[in-house]
Amino acid sequence: MANRNSFVNTTTGGTGPSLFSKTGNGFWLIVLGAALWGVDPLFRILLLESMTSSQIVLLEHVIIALFVAPILWKNRGELKGLGLRQVLALLFISWGGSALATLMFTLALQYAGGAYNTVLLLQKLQPLFAIILAHFMLKESLPRRFGPLLLVALIGTYLLTFGFTFPVGHAGEFLQLGSLLALGAAALWGGSTVMGRYMVGKLKYETVTSLRFILALPLLLAITAGEGHAWILPAGGAALTLVGINLLAQALLPGLLSLLAYYKGLKTTKASVATLAELSFPMVGVLVNWLYGGEVLTAAQVIGFVLIWSVLFVFSRQQTQEIGPRQLSKQAA
């Protein structure tokens, strides 16, 4: 009980110290949160040997819900003033960004017919969906030199994924079912970024994080039950313990901790800029493949790293100069 109370005190933004108490670093908190998503495969590989994707996602949400339920209960007073628009935004974040997008992307790879590069390229269109939606919904103005910098970031992401090659043989490959599912996942993830930025202006970031996982549970239960797959767990005690440790680590590191950092960063970062900070995810994915999958970094991938991190640095400087330390502190209070 003492440990759980300590966790709540460090994340609720009250009179005690906050888990991310230093202001002015919102952009890089988003970079950190997205980067943690890149280590997810390290834990998922073992779990996929025993469970389906929907079963894994459901158990992750159940574990995280147990940790965040006390936070939501403590901040329950915030929910009284929510209107229909806020409720719909929360459902979009939890059902769309937390559940459906991941499942759609997994199905896209299944139906791609081997054209995985096409699916990955379409998924990288996520920043465009977020920028367009943020402009119309949040009335966000674009940063200086946003267009050229966005192009540089997309080129860097392309190099990380494809190198110096052109992956598509003909335009028809973009219209396959796998491609359409990838577009849907990109749209949901981009939209979830915008909805998250909207909601952290209404609720504490810890409350938004809690609702993201708890509200997704009914949908994930329905999807998992609808699949009808049996739950097959390892018979040996050692193997079952290893699965449990992997599931717990996956839920807390690339799951809970990453999103606490992510939504804290959204408090002081425009959605159109935040979606570019999320490009740290594919960069970390490349590093994971290199360190643990034996895939050696190519010259094109190194150039992609340099291009994307250069853009992240420029946007971070602009964010600090435009908002200023005093206003950042005020917004984060």
mmCIF file of C-alpha atoms in Angstrom:
data_model
loop_
_atom_site.group_PDB
_atom_site.id
_atom_site.type_symbol
_atom_site.label_atom_id
_atom_site.label_comp_id
_atom_site.label_asym_id
_atom_site.label_seq_id
_atom_site.Cartn_x
_atom_site.Cartn_y
_atom_site.Cartn_z
ATOM 1 C CA MET A 1 0.000 0.000 0.000
ATOM 2 C CA ALA A 2 2.834 2.384 0.803
ATOM 3 C CA ASN A 3 4.408 1.888 -2.577
ATOM 4 C CA ARG A 4 1.122 2.534 -4.391
ATOM 5 C CA ASN A 5 0.513 5.748 -2.418
ATOM 6 C CA SER A 6 4.033 6.867 -3.252
ATOM 7 C CA PHE A 7 3.343 6.242 -6.947
ATOM 8 C CA VAL A 8 0.159 8.291 -6.834
ATOM 9 C CA ASN A 9 1.835 11.196 -5.057
ATOM 10 C CA THR A 10 4.564 11.396 -7.665
ATOM 11 C CA THR A 11 2.178 11.550 -10.595
ATOM 12 C CA THR A 12 -0.766 13.674 -9.581
ATOM 13 C CA GLY A 13 0.805 17.089 -9.871
ATOM 14 C CA GLY A 14 -0.332 18.166 -6.396
ATOM 15 C CA THR A 15 1.728 19.739 -3.650
ATOM 16 C CA GLY A 16 4.274 16.936 -3.725
ATOM 17 C CA PRO A 17 7.050 16.556 -6.302
ATOM 18 C CA SER A 18 5.925 15.465 -9.759
ATOM 19 C CA LEU A 19 7.376 12.552 -11.687
ATOM 20 C CA PHE A 20 8.197 15.071 -14.438
ATOM 21 C CA SER A 21 8.465 18.254 -12.374
ATOM 22 C CA LYS A 22 10.938 20.153 -14.528
ATOM 23 C CA THR A 23 9.075 22.525 -16.838
ATOM 24 C CA GLY A 24 10.110 23.550 -20.301
ATOM 25 C CA ASN A 25 10.901 20.026 -21.447
ATOM 26 C CA GLY A 26 7.514 19.043 -22.847
ATOM 27 C CA PHE A 27 8.814 18.405 -26.346
ATOM 28 C CA TRP A 28 11.532 16.051 -25.128
ATOM 29 C CA LEU A 29 9.139 14.255 -22.780
ATOM 30 C CA ILE A 30 7.147 13.339 -25.889
ATOM 31 C CA VAL A 31 10.361 12.191 -27.567
ATOM 32 C CA LEU A 32 11.069 10.021 -24.498
ATOM 33 C CA GLY A 33 7.553 8.607 -24.381
ATOM 34 C CA ALA A 34 7.580 7.708 -28.090
ATOM 35 C CA ALA A 35 11.106 6.278 -27.819
ATOM 36 C CA LEU A 36 9.946 3.877 -25.116
ATOM 37 C CA TRP A 37 7.446 2.449 -27.606
ATOM 38 C CA GLY A 38 10.432 1.325 -29.654
ATOM 39 C CA VAL A 39 11.549 -1.177 -26.985
ATOM 40 C CA ASP A 40 8.144 -2.880 -26.992
ATOM 41 C CA PRO A 41 9.272 -5.750 -29.300
ATOM 42 C CA LEU A 42 11.876 -6.819 -26.730
ATOM 43 C CA PHE A 43 9.040 -7.911 -24.440
ATOM 44 C CA ARG A 44 6.461 -8.859 -27.076
ATOM 45 C CA ILE A 45 8.478 -11.610 -28.803
ATOM 46 C CA LEU A 46 8.113 -14.088 -25.930
ATOM 47 C CA LEU A 47 4.454 -13.194 -25.321
ATOM 48 C CA LEU A 48 3.472 -13.838 -28.943
ATOM 49 C CA GLU A 49 4.517 -17.467 -28.505
ATOM 50 C CA SER A 50 1.724 -17.995 -25.970
ATOM 51 C CA MET A 51 -1.015 -15.462 -26.753
ATOM 52 C CA THR A 52 -2.679 -13.635 -29.618
ATOM 53 C CA SER A 53 -2.128 -9.913 -30.160
ATOM 54 C CA SER A 54 -5.538 -9.006 -28.766
ATOM 55 C CA GLN A 55 -4.959 -11.153 -25.671
ATOM 56 C CA ILE A 56 -1.625 -9.420 -25.034
ATOM 57 C CA VAL A 57 -3.121 -5.952 -25.467
ATOM 58 C CA LEU A 58 -6.025 -6.842 -23.158
ATOM 59 C CA LEU A 59 -3.745 -8.120 -20.378
ATOM 60 C CA GLU A 60 -1.521 -5.045 -20.713
ATOM 61 C CA HIS A 61 -4.518 -2.794 -20.234
ATOM 62 C CA VAL A 62 -5.732 -4.806 -17.238
ATOM 63 C CA ILE A 63 -2.333 -4.536 -15.521
ATOM 64 C CA ILE A 64 -2.024 -0.821 -16.205
ATOM 65 C CA ALA A 65 -5.624 -0.235 -15.095
ATOM 66 C CA LEU A 66 -4.756 -1.689 -11.683
ATOM 67 C CA PHE A 67 -1.958 0.875 -11.323
ATOM 68 C CA VAL A 68 -3.859 3.913 -12.595
ATOM 69 C CA ALA A 69 -7.227 3.217 -10.927
ATOM 70 C CA PRO A 70 -6.127 4.918 -7.658
ATOM 71 C CA ILE A 71 -5.054 7.987 -9.671
ATOM 72 C CA LEU A 72 -8.405 8.172 -11.436
ATOM 73 C CA TRP A 73 -10.239 7.745 -8.136
ATOM 74 C CA LYS A 74 -8.245 10.562 -6.533
ATOM 75 C CA ASN A 75 -8.929 12.863 -9.519
ATOM 76 C CA ARG A 76 -12.546 11.765 -10.016
ATOM 77 C CA GLY A 77 -13.789 15.271 -9.271
ATOM 78 C CA GLU A 78 -12.393 16.414 -12.635
ATOM 79 C CA LEU A 79 -14.878 14.217 -14.484
ATOM 80 C CA LYS A 80 -17.942 16.130 -13.257
ATOM 81 C CA GLY A 81 -17.457 19.021 -15.659
ATOM 82 C CA LEU A 82 -16.919 16.951 -18.804
ATOM 83 C CA GLY A 83 -19.195 17.612 -21.743
ATOM 84 C CA LEU A 84 -20.124 15.449 -24.704
ATOM 85 C CA ARG A 85 -17.182 16.745 -26.760
ATOM 86 C CA GLN A 86 -14.673 15.789 -24.059
ATOM 87 C CA VAL A 87 -16.236 12.334 -23.618
ATOM 88 C CA LEU A 88 -16.018 11.691 -27.364
ATOM 89 C CA ALA A 89 -12.371 12.830 -27.376
ATOM 90 C CA LEU A 90 -11.561 10.400 -24.549
ATOM 91 C CA LEU A 91 -13.278 7.556 -26.393
ATOM 92 C CA PHE A 92 -11.290 8.408 -29.508
ATOM 93 C CA ILE A 93 -8.037 8.285 -27.517
ATOM 94 C CA SER A 94 -8.818 4.996 -25.746
ATOM 95 C CA TRP A 95 -10.738 3.082 -28.411
ATOM 96 C CA GLY A 96 -9.035 4.558 -31.453
ATOM 97 C CA GLY A 97 -5.469 5.290 -30.392
ATOM 98 C CA SER A 98 -5.036 2.622 -27.707
ATOM 99 C CA ALA A 99 -6.952 -0.342 -29.132
ATOM 100 C CA LEU A 100 -8.117 -0.164 -32.743
ATOM 101 C CA ALA A 101 -5.033 1.488 -34.278
ATOM 102 C CA THR A 102 -2.692 -1.206 -32.975
ATOM 103 C CA LEU A 103 -4.977 -3.989 -34.150
ATOM 104 C CA MET A 104 -5.452 -2.350 -37.569
ATOM 105 C CA PHE A 105 -1.704 -2.019 -38.067
ATOM 106 C CA THR A 106 -1.195 -5.674 -37.123
ATOM 107 C CA LEU A 107 -3.901 -6.703 -39.616
ATOM 108 C CA ALA A 108 -2.296 -4.476 -42.240
ATOM 109 C CA LEU A 109 0.920 -6.483 -41.963
ATOM 110 C CA GLN A 110 -1.104 -9.701 -42.186
ATOM 111 C CA TYR A 111 -2.904 -8.646 -45.377
ATOM 112 C CA ALA A 112 0.069 -6.904 -46.973
ATOM 113 C CA GLY A 113 1.026 -9.984 -48.946
ATOM 114 C CA GLY A 114 4.703 -9.392 -48.245
ATOM 115 C CA ALA A 115 4.575 -5.691 -49.159
ATOM 116 C CA TYR A 116 5.533 -4.637 -45.619
ATOM 117 C CA ASN A 117 7.467 -1.606 -46.829
ATOM 118 C CA THR A 118 4.321 -0.135 -48.356
ATOM 119 C CA VAL A 119 2.462 -0.543 -45.051
ATOM 120 C CA LEU A 120 5.301 1.074 -43.109
ATOM 121 C CA LEU A 121 5.543 3.990 -45.535
ATOM 122 C CA LEU A 122 1.818 4.714 -45.256
ATOM 123 C CA GLN A 123 2.031 4.543 -41.444
ATOM 124 C CA LYS A 124 4.640 7.313 -41.546
ATOM 125 C CA LEU A 125 1.899 9.628 -42.843
ATOM 126 C CA GLN A 126 0.695 9.940 -39.237
ATOM 127 C CA PRO A 127 2.208 13.449 -38.794
ATOM 128 C CA LEU A 128 0.197 14.745 -41.759
ATOM 129 C CA PHE A 129 -3.092 13.545 -40.265
ATOM 130 C CA ALA A 130 -2.233 15.117 -36.902
ATOM 131 C CA ILE A 131 -1.135 18.441 -38.394
ATOM 132 C CA ILE A 132 -4.284 18.798 -40.488
ATOM 133 C CA LEU A 133 -6.606 17.874 -37.606
ATOM 134 C CA ALA A 134 -4.753 20.141 -35.135
ATOM 135 C CA HIS A 135 -5.081 23.071 -37.532
ATOM 136 C CA PHE A 136 -8.846 22.697 -37.837
ATOM 137 C CA MET A 137 -9.738 21.461 -34.336
ATOM 138 C CA LEU A 138 -7.230 23.275 -32.116
ATOM 139 C CA LYS A 139 -6.638 26.268 -34.422
ATOM 140 C CA GLU A 140 -2.899 25.737 -34.108
ATOM 141 C CA SER A 141 -0.584 27.899 -36.162
ATOM 142 C CA LEU A 142 2.369 26.184 -37.740
ATOM 143 C CA PRO A 143 5.953 26.851 -36.532
ATOM 144 C CA ARG A 144 8.413 28.812 -38.645
ATOM 145 C CA ARG A 145 9.767 26.888 -41.656
ATOM 146 C CA PHE A 146 7.407 24.056 -40.734
ATOM 147 C CA GLY A 147 6.967 22.797 -44.298
ATOM 148 C CA PRO A 148 10.668 22.362 -45.144
ATOM 149 C CA LEU A 149 11.425 20.872 -41.716
ATOM 150 C CA LEU A 150 8.526 18.437 -42.027
ATOM 151 C CA LEU A 151 9.881 17.350 -45.388
ATOM 152 C CA VAL A 152 13.338 16.776 -43.883
ATOM 153 C CA ALA A 153 11.807 14.690 -41.071
ATOM 154 C CA LEU A 154 9.797 12.575 -43.502
ATOM 155 C CA ILE A 155 12.888 12.040 -45.662
ATOM 156 C CA GLY A 156 14.780 10.885 -42.570
ATOM 157 C CA THR A 157 11.971 8.487 -41.655
ATOM 158 C CA TYR A 158 11.920 7.161 -45.214
ATOM 159 C CA LEU A 159 15.666 6.519 -45.074
ATOM 160 C CA LEU A 160 15.261 4.660 -41.769
ATOM 161 C CA THR A 161 12.648 2.396 -43.339
ATOM 162 C CA PHE A 162 13.731 1.927 -46.945
ATOM 163 C CA GLY A 163 17.273 3.243 -47.306
ATOM 164 C CA PHE A 164 18.159 4.531 -50.779
ATOM 165 C CA THR A 165 15.676 2.233 -52.535
ATOM 166 C CA PHE A 166 12.192 2.842 -53.940
ATOM 167 C CA PRO A 167 9.917 0.199 -52.395
ATOM 168 C CA VAL A 168 6.791 0.352 -54.544
ATOM 169 C CA GLY A 169 6.681 -1.321 -57.901
ATOM 170 C CA HIS A 170 3.432 0.290 -59.010
ATOM 171 C CA ALA A 171 0.800 2.634 -57.610
ATOM 172 C CA GLY A 172 -1.783 -0.150 -57.251
ATOM 173 C CA GLU A 173 0.058 -1.552 -54.225
ATOM 174 C CA PHE A 174 -1.111 1.441 -52.199
ATOM 175 C CA LEU A 175 -4.763 0.443 -52.730
ATOM 176 C CA GLN A 176 -4.554 -3.084 -51.314
ATOM 177 C CA LEU A 177 -6.417 -3.973 -48.119
ATOM 178 C CA GLY A 178 -3.206 -3.911 -46.091
ATOM 179 C CA SER A 179 -2.464 -0.406 -47.304
ATOM 180 C CA LEU A 180 -5.962 0.835 -46.445
ATOM 181 C CA LEU A 181 -5.684 -0.641 -42.940
ATOM 182 C CA ALA A 182 -2.288 1.045 -42.501
ATOM 183 C CA LEU A 183 -3.803 4.373 -43.546
ATOM 184 C CA GLY A 184 -6.573 3.873 -40.995
ATOM 185 C CA ALA A 185 -4.059 3.144 -38.227
ATOM 186 C CA ALA A 186 -2.015 6.224 -39.136
ATOM 187 C CA ALA A 187 -5.132 8.389 -39.078
ATOM 188 C CA LEU A 188 -6.193 7.054 -35.666
ATOM 189 C CA TRP A 189 -2.733 7.561 -34.141
ATOM 190 C CA GLY A 190 -2.466 11.055 -35.582
ATOM 191 C CA GLY A 191 -5.955 11.928 -34.403
ATOM 192 C CA SER A 192 -5.219 10.523 -30.949
ATOM 193 C CA THR A 193 -2.292 12.938 -30.623
ATOM 194 C CA VAL A 194 -4.600 15.880 -31.316
ATOM 195 C CA MET A 195 -7.338 14.623 -28.991
ATOM 196 C CA GLY A 196 -4.753 14.073 -26.265
ATOM 197 C CA ARG A 197 -3.505 17.652 -26.642
ATOM 198 C CA TYR A 198 -7.117 18.851 -26.410
ATOM 199 C CA MET A 199 -7.835 16.831 -23.257
ATOM 200 C CA VAL A 200 -4.695 17.777 -21.295
ATOM 201 C CA GLY A 201 -6.054 21.306 -21.475
ATOM 202 C CA LYS A 202 -9.179 20.082 -19.656
ATOM 203 C CA LEU A 203 -7.855 17.404 -17.294
ATOM 204 C CA LYS A 204 -4.610 16.546 -15.537
ATOM 205 C CA TYR A 205 -2.292 14.502 -17.709
ATOM 206 C CA GLU A 206 -2.420 11.641 -15.184
ATOM 207 C CA THR A 207 -6.223 11.547 -15.485
ATOM 208 C CA VAL A 208 -6.047 11.401 -19.284
ATOM 209 C CA THR A 209 -3.510 8.576 -19.080
ATOM 210 C CA SER A 210 -5.724 6.637 -16.663
ATOM 211 C CA LEU A 211 -8.851 7.054 -18.789
ATOM 212 C CA ARG A 212 -6.991 5.996 -21.939
ATOM 213 C CA PHE A 213 -6.391 2.515 -20.526
ATOM 214 C CA ILE A 214 -9.514 2.032 -18.404
ATOM 215 C CA LEU A 215 -11.996 3.102 -21.086
ATOM 216 C CA ALA A 216 -10.364 0.768 -23.611
ATOM 217 C CA LEU A 217 -11.065 -2.328 -21.495
ATOM 218 C CA PRO A 218 -14.692 -2.963 -22.591
ATOM 219 C CA LEU A 219 -13.764 -2.770 -26.279
ATOM 220 C CA LEU A 220 -10.727 -5.032 -25.865
ATOM 221 C CA LEU A 221 -12.792 -7.545 -23.892
ATOM 222 C CA ALA A 222 -15.354 -7.637 -26.687
ATOM 223 C CA ILE A 223 -12.692 -8.031 -29.401
ATOM 224 C CA THR A 224 -10.842 -10.796 -27.527
ATOM 225 C CA ALA A 225 -14.054 -12.667 -26.745
ATOM 226 C CA GLY A 226 -15.198 -12.310 -30.341
ATOM 227 C CA GLU A 227 -12.010 -13.927 -31.636
ATOM 228 C CA GLY A 228 -12.771 -17.083 -29.686
ATOM 229 C CA HIS A 229 -9.113 -18.117 -29.305
ATOM 230 C CA ALA A 230 -8.232 -20.291 -26.321
ATOM 231 C CA TRP A 231 -5.852 -18.954 -23.686
ATOM 232 C CA ILE A 232 -2.726 -21.133 -23.885
ATOM 233 C CA LEU A 233 -0.083 -20.401 -21.232
ATOM 234 C CA PRO A 234 3.219 -22.212 -20.567
ATOM 235 C CA ALA A 235 2.848 -25.262 -18.337
ATOM 236 C CA GLY A 236 6.189 -24.961 -16.513
ATOM 237 C CA GLY A 237 6.535 -22.664 -13.543
ATOM 238 C CA ALA A 238 9.746 -21.036 -14.798
ATOM 239 C CA ALA A 239 8.292 -20.380 -18.251
ATOM 240 C CA LEU A 240 5.074 -18.975 -16.776
ATOM 241 C CA THR A 241 7.075 -16.673 -14.485
ATOM 242 C CA LEU A 242 9.110 -15.417 -17.427
ATOM 243 C CA VAL A 243 5.920 -14.646 -19.354
ATOM 244 C CA GLY A 244 4.540 -12.792 -16.332
ATOM 245 C CA ILE A 245 7.707 -10.704 -15.944
ATOM 246 C CA ASN A 246 7.719 -9.824 -19.636
ATOM 247 C CA LEU A 247 4.052 -8.854 -19.560
ATOM 248 C CA LEU A 248 4.524 -6.687 -16.470
ATOM 249 C CA ALA A 249 7.623 -4.971 -17.891
ATOM 250 C CA GLN A 250 5.912 -4.343 -21.220
ATOM 251 C CA ALA A 251 2.841 -2.873 -19.546
ATOM 252 C CA LEU A 252 4.779 -0.532 -17.265
ATOM 253 C CA LEU A 253 7.678 0.646 -19.482
ATOM 254 C CA PRO A 254 6.475 1.102 -23.085
ATOM 255 C CA GLY A 255 2.928 1.234 -21.712
ATOM 256 C CA LEU A 256 2.298 3.309 -18.591
ATOM 257 C CA LEU A 257 5.588 5.190 -18.151
ATOM 258 C CA SER A 258 5.773 6.169 -21.818
ATOM 259 C CA LEU A 259 2.264 7.644 -21.819
ATOM 260 C CA LEU A 260 2.751 9.493 -18.533
ATOM 261 C CA ALA A 261 5.739 11.214 -20.135
ATOM 262 C CA TYR A 262 3.830 11.669 -23.396
ATOM 263 C CA TYR A 263 0.745 13.375 -21.939
ATOM 264 C CA LYS A 264 2.837 15.471 -19.548
ATOM 265 C CA GLY A 265 4.756 16.736 -22.583
ATOM 266 C CA LEU A 266 1.528 17.499 -24.464
ATOM 267 C CA LYS A 267 0.614 20.079 -21.797
ATOM 268 C CA THR A 268 3.132 22.524 -23.291
ATOM 269 C CA THR A 269 3.603 21.246 -26.842
ATOM 270 C CA LYS A 270 1.481 21.850 -29.929
ATOM 271 C CA ALA A 271 -0.048 18.699 -31.398
ATOM 272 C CA SER A 272 1.438 19.521 -34.806
ATOM 273 C CA VAL A 273 4.915 19.601 -33.250
ATOM 274 C CA ALA A 274 4.296 16.663 -30.909
ATOM 275 C CA THR A 275 3.556 14.343 -33.797
ATOM 276 C CA LEU A 276 7.049 15.014 -35.158
ATOM 277 C CA ALA A 277 8.566 14.276 -31.756
ATOM 278 C CA GLU A 278 6.926 10.856 -32.070
ATOM 279 C CA LEU A 279 9.321 10.080 -34.922
ATOM 280 C CA SER A 280 11.750 8.989 -32.197
ATOM 281 C CA PHE A 281 9.772 5.727 -32.193
ATOM 282 C CA PRO A 282 11.067 4.407 -35.558
ATOM 283 C CA MET A 283 14.581 5.548 -34.672
ATOM 284 C CA VAL A 284 14.591 3.499 -31.477
ATOM 285 C CA GLY A 285 13.057 0.618 -33.409
ATOM 286 C CA VAL A 286 16.075 0.613 -35.720
ATOM 287 C CA LEU A 287 18.439 0.580 -32.745
ATOM 288 C CA VAL A 288 16.555 -2.340 -31.177
ATOM 289 C CA ASN A 289 16.819 -4.306 -34.420
ATOM 290 C CA TRP A 290 20.514 -3.550 -34.565
ATOM 291 C CA LEU A 291 21.362 -4.396 -30.946
ATOM 292 C CA TYR A 292 19.087 -7.390 -30.403
ATOM 293 C CA GLY A 293 18.007 -8.529 -33.855
ATOM 294 C CA GLY A 294 21.423 -8.511 -35.487
ATOM 295 C CA GLU A 295 20.358 -6.053 -38.204
ATOM 296 C CA VAL A 296 23.330 -3.767 -38.940
ATOM 297 C CA LEU A 297 22.740 -0.056 -39.405
ATOM 298 C CA THR A 298 23.214 1.115 -42.978
ATOM 299 C CA ALA A 299 24.593 4.442 -44.162
ATOM 300 C CA ALA A 300 21.065 5.492 -45.154
ATOM 301 C CA GLN A 301 19.755 4.766 -41.653
ATOM 302 C CA VAL A 302 22.534 6.789 -40.059
ATOM 303 C CA ILE A 303 21.668 9.720 -42.325
ATOM 304 C CA GLY A 304 18.002 9.263 -41.385
ATOM 305 C CA PHE A 305 18.892 9.464 -37.683
ATOM 306 C CA VAL A 306 20.836 12.687 -38.217
ATOM 307 C CA LEU A 307 18.054 14.305 -40.260
ATOM 308 C CA ILE A 308 15.267 13.483 -37.797
ATOM 309 C CA TRP A 309 17.189 14.466 -34.679
ATOM 310 C CA SER A 310 18.205 17.738 -36.348
ATOM 311 C CA VAL A 311 14.548 18.542 -36.942
ATOM 312 C CA LEU A 312 13.681 17.596 -33.353
ATOM 313 C CA PHE A 313 16.367 19.959 -32.067
ATOM 314 C CA VAL A 314 15.168 22.872 -34.235
ATOM 315 C CA PHE A 315 11.547 22.423 -33.137
ATOM 316 C CA SER A 316 12.588 22.151 -29.497
ATOM 317 C CA ARG A 317 14.434 25.480 -29.743
ATOM 318 C CA GLN A 318 11.458 27.117 -31.453
ATOM 319 C CA GLN A 319 9.094 25.754 -28.808
ATOM 320 C CA THR A 320 11.136 27.314 -26.008
ATOM 321 C CA GLN A 321 11.605 30.653 -27.796
ATOM 322 C CA GLU A 322 7.944 31.066 -28.831
ATOM 323 C CA ILE A 323 6.279 30.102 -25.548
ATOM 324 C CA GLY A 324 9.028 31.158 -23.155
ATOM 325 C CA PRO A 325 9.995 29.640 -19.818
ATOM 326 C CA ARG A 326 7.481 31.690 -17.795
ATOM 327 C CA GLN A 327 4.485 30.708 -19.875
ATOM 328 C CA LEU A 328 5.630 27.078 -19.943
ATOM 329 C CA SER A 329 5.713 27.120 -16.150
ATOM 330 C CA LYS A 330 2.245 28.668 -16.051
ATOM 331 C CA GLN A 331 0.792 26.075 -18.429
ATOM 332 C CA ALA A 332 2.413 23.207 -16.581
ATOM 333 C CA ALA A 333 1.155 24.381 -13.175
#
